[in-house]
Short mmCIF file of C-alpha atoms in Angstrom, two decimals:
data_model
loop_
_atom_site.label_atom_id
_atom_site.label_comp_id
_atom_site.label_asym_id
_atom_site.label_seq_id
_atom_site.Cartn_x
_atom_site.Cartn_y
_atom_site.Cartn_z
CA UNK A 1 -46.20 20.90 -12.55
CA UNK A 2 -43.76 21.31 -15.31
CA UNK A 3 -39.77 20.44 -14.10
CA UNK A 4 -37.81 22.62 -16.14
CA UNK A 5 -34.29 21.08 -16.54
CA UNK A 6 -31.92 24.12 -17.68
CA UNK A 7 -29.55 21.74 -19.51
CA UNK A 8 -30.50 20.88 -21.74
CA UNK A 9 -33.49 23.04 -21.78
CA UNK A 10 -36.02 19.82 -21.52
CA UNK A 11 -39.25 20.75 -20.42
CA UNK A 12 -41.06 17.52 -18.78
CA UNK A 13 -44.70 17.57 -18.02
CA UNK A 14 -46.48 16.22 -14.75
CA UNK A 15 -49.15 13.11 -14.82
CA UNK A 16 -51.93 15.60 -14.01
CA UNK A 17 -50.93 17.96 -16.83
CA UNK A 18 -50.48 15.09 -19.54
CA UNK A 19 -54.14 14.35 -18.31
CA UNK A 20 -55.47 17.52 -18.99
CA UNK A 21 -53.66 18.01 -22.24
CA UNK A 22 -55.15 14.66 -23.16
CA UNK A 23 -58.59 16.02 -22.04
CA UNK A 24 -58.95 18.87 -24.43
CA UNK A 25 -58.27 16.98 -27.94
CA UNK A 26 -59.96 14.39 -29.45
CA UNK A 27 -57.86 12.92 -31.90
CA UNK A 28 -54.87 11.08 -31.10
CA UNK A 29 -52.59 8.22 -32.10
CA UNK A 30 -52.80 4.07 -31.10
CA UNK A 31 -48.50 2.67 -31.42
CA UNK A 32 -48.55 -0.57 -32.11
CA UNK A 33 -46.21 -3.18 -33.79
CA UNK A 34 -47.44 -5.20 -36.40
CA UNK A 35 -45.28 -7.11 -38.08
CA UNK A 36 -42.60 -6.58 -35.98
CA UNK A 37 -42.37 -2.74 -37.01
CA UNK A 38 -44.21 0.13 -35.12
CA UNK A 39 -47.02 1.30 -36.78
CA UNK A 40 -49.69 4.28 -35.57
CA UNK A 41 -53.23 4.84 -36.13
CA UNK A 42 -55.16 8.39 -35.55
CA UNK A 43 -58.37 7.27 -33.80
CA UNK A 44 -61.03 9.97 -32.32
CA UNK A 45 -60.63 9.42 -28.44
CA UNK A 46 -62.26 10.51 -25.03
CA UNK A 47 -60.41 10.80 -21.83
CA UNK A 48 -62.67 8.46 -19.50
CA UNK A 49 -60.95 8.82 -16.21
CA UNK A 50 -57.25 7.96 -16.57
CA UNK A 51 -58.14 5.22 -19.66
CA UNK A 52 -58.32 6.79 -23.43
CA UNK A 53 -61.34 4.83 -25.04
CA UNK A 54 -62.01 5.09 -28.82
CA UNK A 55 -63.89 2.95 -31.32
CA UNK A 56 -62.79 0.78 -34.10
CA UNK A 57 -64.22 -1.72 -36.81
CA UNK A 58 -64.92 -4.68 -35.42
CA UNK A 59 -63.02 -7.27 -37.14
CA UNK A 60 -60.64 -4.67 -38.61
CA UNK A 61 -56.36 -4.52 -38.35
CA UNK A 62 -56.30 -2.26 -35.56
CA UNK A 63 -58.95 -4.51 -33.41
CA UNK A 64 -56.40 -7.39 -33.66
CA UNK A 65 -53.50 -5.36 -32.79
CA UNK A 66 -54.34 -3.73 -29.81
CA UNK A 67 -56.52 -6.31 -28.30
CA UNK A 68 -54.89 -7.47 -25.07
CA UNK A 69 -51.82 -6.08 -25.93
CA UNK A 70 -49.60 -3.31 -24.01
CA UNK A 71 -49.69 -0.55 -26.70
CA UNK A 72 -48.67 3.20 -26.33
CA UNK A 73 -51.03 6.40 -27.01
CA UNK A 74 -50.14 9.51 -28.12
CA UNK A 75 -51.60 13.04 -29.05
CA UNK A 76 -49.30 16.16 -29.98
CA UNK A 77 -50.28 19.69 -30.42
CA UNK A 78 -47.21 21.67 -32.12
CA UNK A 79 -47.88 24.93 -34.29
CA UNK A 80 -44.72 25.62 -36.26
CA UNK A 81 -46.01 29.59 -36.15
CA UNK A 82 -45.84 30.00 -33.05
CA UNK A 83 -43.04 27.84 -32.08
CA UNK A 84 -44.73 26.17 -29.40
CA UNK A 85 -46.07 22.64 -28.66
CA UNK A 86 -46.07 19.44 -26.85
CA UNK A 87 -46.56 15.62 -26.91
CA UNK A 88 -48.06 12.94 -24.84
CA UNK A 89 -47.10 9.27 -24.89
CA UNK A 90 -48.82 6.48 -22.71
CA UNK A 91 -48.48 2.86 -22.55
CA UNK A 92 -51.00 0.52 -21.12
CA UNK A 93 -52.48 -3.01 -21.84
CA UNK A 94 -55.94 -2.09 -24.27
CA UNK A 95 -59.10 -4.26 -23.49
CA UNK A 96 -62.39 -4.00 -24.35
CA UNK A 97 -65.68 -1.90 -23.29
CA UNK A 98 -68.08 -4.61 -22.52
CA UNK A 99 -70.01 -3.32 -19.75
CA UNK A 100 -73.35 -2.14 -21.13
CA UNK A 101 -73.56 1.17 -18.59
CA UNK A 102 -70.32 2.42 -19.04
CA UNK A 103 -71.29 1.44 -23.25
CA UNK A 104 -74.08 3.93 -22.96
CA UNK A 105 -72.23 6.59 -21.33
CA UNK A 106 -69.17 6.24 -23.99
CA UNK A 107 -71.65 6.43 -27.12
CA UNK A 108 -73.10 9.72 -25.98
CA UNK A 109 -68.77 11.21 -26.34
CA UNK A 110 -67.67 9.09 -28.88
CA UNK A 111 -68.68 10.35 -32.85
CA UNK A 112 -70.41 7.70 -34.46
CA UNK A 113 -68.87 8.57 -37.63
CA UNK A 114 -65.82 7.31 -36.74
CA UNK A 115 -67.11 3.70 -36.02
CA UNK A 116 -70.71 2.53 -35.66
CA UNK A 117 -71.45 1.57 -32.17
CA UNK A 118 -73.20 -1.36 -33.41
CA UNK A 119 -70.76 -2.22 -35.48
CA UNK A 120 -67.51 -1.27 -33.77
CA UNK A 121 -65.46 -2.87 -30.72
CA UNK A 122 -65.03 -0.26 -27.72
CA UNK A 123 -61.78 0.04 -26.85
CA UNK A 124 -59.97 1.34 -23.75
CA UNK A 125 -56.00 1.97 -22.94
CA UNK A 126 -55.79 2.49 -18.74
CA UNK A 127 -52.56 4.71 -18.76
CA UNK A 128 -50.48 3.01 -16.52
CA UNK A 129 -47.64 5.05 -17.69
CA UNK A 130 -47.42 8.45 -18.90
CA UNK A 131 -44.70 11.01 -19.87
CA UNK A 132 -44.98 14.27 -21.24
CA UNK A 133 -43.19 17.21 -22.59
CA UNK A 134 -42.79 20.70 -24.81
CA UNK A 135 -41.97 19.91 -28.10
CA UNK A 136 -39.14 20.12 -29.04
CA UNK A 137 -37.31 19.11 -26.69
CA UNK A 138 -35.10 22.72 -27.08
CA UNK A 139 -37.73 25.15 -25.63
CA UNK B 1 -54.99 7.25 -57.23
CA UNK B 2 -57.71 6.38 -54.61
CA UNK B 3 -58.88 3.20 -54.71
CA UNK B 4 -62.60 2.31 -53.19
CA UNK B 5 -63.39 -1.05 -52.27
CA UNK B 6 -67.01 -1.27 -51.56
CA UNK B 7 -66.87 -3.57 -48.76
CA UNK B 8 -65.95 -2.22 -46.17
CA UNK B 9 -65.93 1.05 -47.40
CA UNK B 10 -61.93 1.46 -47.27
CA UNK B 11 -60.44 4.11 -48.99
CA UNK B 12 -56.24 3.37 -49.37
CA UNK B 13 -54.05 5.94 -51.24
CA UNK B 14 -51.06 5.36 -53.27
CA UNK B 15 -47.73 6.29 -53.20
CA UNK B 16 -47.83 9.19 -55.28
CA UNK B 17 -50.84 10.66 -53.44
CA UNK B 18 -49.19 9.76 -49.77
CA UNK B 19 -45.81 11.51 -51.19
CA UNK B 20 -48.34 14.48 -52.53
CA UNK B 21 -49.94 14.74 -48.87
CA UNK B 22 -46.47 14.44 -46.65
CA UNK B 23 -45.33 16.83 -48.99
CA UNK B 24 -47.98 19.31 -47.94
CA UNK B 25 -47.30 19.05 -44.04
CA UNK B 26 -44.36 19.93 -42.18
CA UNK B 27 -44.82 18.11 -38.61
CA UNK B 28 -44.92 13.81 -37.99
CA UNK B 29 -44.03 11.20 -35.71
CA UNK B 30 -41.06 9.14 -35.82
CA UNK B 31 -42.55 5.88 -34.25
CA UNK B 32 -39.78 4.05 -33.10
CA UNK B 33 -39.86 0.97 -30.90
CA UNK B 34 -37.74 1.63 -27.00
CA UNK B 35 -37.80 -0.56 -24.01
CA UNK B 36 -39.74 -2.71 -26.45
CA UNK B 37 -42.31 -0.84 -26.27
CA UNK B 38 -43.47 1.61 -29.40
CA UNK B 39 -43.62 5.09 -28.91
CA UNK B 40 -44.23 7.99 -31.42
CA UNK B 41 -42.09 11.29 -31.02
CA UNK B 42 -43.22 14.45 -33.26
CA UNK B 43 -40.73 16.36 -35.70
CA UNK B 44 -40.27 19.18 -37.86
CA UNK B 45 -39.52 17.58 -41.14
CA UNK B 46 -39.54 18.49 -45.06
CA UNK B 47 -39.87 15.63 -47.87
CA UNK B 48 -36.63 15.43 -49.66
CA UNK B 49 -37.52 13.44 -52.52
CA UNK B 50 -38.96 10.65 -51.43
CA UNK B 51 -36.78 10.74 -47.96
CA UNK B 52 -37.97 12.40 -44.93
CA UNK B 53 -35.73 14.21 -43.36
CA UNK B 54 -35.53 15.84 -40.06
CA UNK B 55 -33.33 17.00 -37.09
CA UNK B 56 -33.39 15.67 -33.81
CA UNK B 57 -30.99 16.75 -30.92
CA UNK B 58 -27.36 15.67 -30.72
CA UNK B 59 -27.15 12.61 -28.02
CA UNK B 60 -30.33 12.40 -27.36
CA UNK B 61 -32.75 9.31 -27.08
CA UNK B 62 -34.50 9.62 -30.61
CA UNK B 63 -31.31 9.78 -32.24
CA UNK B 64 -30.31 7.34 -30.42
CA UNK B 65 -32.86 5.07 -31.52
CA UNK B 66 -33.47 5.92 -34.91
CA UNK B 67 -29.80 5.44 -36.14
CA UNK B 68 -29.50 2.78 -38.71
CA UNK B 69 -32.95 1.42 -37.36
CA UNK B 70 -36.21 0.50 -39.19
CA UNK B 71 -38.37 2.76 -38.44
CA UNK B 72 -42.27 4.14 -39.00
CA UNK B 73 -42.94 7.81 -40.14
CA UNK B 74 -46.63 8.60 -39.59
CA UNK B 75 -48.41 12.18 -40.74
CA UNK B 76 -52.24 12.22 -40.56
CA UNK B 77 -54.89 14.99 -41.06
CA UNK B 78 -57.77 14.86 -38.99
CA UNK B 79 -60.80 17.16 -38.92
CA UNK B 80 -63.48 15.89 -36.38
CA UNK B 81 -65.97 19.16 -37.93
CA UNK B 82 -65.75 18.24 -41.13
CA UNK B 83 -65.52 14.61 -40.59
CA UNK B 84 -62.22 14.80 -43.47
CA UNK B 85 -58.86 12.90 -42.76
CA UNK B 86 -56.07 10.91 -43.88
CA UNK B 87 -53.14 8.92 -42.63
CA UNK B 88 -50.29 8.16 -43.98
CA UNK B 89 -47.81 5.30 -42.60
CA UNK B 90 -43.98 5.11 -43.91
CA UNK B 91 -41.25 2.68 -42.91
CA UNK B 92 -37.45 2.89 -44.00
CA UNK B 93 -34.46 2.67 -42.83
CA UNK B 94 -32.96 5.79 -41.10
CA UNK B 95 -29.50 7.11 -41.18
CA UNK B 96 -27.73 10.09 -40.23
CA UNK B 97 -27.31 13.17 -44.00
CA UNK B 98 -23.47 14.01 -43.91
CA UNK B 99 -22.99 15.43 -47.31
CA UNK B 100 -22.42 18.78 -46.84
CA UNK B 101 -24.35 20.30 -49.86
CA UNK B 102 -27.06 17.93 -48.95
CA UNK B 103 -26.81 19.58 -45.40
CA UNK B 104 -26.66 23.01 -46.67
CA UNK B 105 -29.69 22.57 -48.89
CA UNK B 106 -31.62 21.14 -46.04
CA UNK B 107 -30.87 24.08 -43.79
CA UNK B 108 -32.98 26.01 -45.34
CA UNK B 109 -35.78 24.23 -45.55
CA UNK B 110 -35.63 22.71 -41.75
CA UNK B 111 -36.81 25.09 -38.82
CA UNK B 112 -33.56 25.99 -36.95
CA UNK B 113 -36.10 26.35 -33.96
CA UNK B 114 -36.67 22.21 -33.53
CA UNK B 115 -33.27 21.48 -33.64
CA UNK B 116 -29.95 24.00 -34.28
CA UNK B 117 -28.03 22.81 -37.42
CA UNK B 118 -24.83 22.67 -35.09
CA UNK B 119 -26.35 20.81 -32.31
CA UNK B 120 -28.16 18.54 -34.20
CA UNK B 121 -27.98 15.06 -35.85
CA UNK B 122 -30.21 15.29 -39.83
CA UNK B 123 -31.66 12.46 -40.31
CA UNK B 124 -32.94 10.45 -43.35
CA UNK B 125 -35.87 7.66 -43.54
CA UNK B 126 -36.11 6.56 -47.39
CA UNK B 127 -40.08 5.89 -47.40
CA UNK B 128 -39.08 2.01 -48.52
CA UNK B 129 -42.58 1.54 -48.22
CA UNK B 130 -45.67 3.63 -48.12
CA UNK B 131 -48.82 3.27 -47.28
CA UNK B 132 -51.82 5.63 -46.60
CA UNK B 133 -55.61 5.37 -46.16
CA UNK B 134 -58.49 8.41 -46.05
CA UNK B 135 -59.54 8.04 -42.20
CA UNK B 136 -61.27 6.35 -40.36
CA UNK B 137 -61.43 3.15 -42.71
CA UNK B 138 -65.43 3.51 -42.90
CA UNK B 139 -65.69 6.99 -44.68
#
């Protein structure tokens, strides 16, 4: 349920709403600092549970960065038209997809033009924390 | 101008074509680094030059933590139909615009929706440097 604060006019957003939100888009963004400066990445994502899992080069920058580490997710949907929008951020320690089931289930939801299953690691951020809220932050 | 490197098929843009592209789109992230964790926070911005600028409420945490900070700018394209995208990263060092014909010239151009002009901090990140690639890295 959306908390609406009336100053100033901050609208936060529930867990279970920044989980649906996160359910109906596919492309979001993997924060992470490399080289001691933050740094995001638009991968193509699916909601599996409460983890985002997405796909990237094996071998490649993004691989190295996240791998282990306690990196932050985020999607947005704003529309400058219509003046309305919001943003997700979540922050959780990435690790990889190894389990061959769980593999086969992701491949089916996850493009393979983004990153060759064969050729890609699976990776998945558990969102241990996750805020929320209408962009911007004036209603 | 693109350029391809045939292994792995990684397409990076220059500066000039990453200034053409953030010059075409009016909402990024400001990915900042809090709690020392990153996190990305959208804005309404316009390309002044080859600063973005945007406004961000008066006292609140992004200004907070962009002021006289290194920070990332990120803007990226994605189109998971036509499998077409970009990304563009930029880092510089923010600070607040104060001049007021630099101010008034901004006004125009900035949404007074996001953030009202007399409520609002304008800030500046000079894209010190600039990188962008066509996404994801194996087009």
């Amino acid at each position: 349920m959306a908390t609406i604060h009336p100053e100033p006019r901050l609208v936060e957003l529930g867990r279970d709403e920044c989980l649906h939100l996160l359910a109906g888009e596919g492309v979001g963004r993997v924060v992470v600092t490399q080289g001691s400066l933050p740094a995001a990445h638009p991968v193509h994502y699916v909601l599996d549970g409460e983890e985002v899992v997405f796909r990237t080069p094996r071998g490649g920058t993004l691989a190295a960065a996240v791998m282990h580490a306690v990196v932050a997710f985020q999607v947005d949907h704003v529309d400058l038209d219509t003046r309305t929008g919001w943003t997700v951020n979540g922050i959780g320690e990435a690790y990889e997809v190894v389990e061959p089931g769980r593999l086969n289930a992701l491949q089916l939801a996850l493009s393979p033009w983004w990153a060759d299953g064969d050729t890609a690691h699976t990776i998945s951020i558990p969102l241990q924390i996750l805020h929320g809220r209408l962009t911007p932050s004036r209603a």
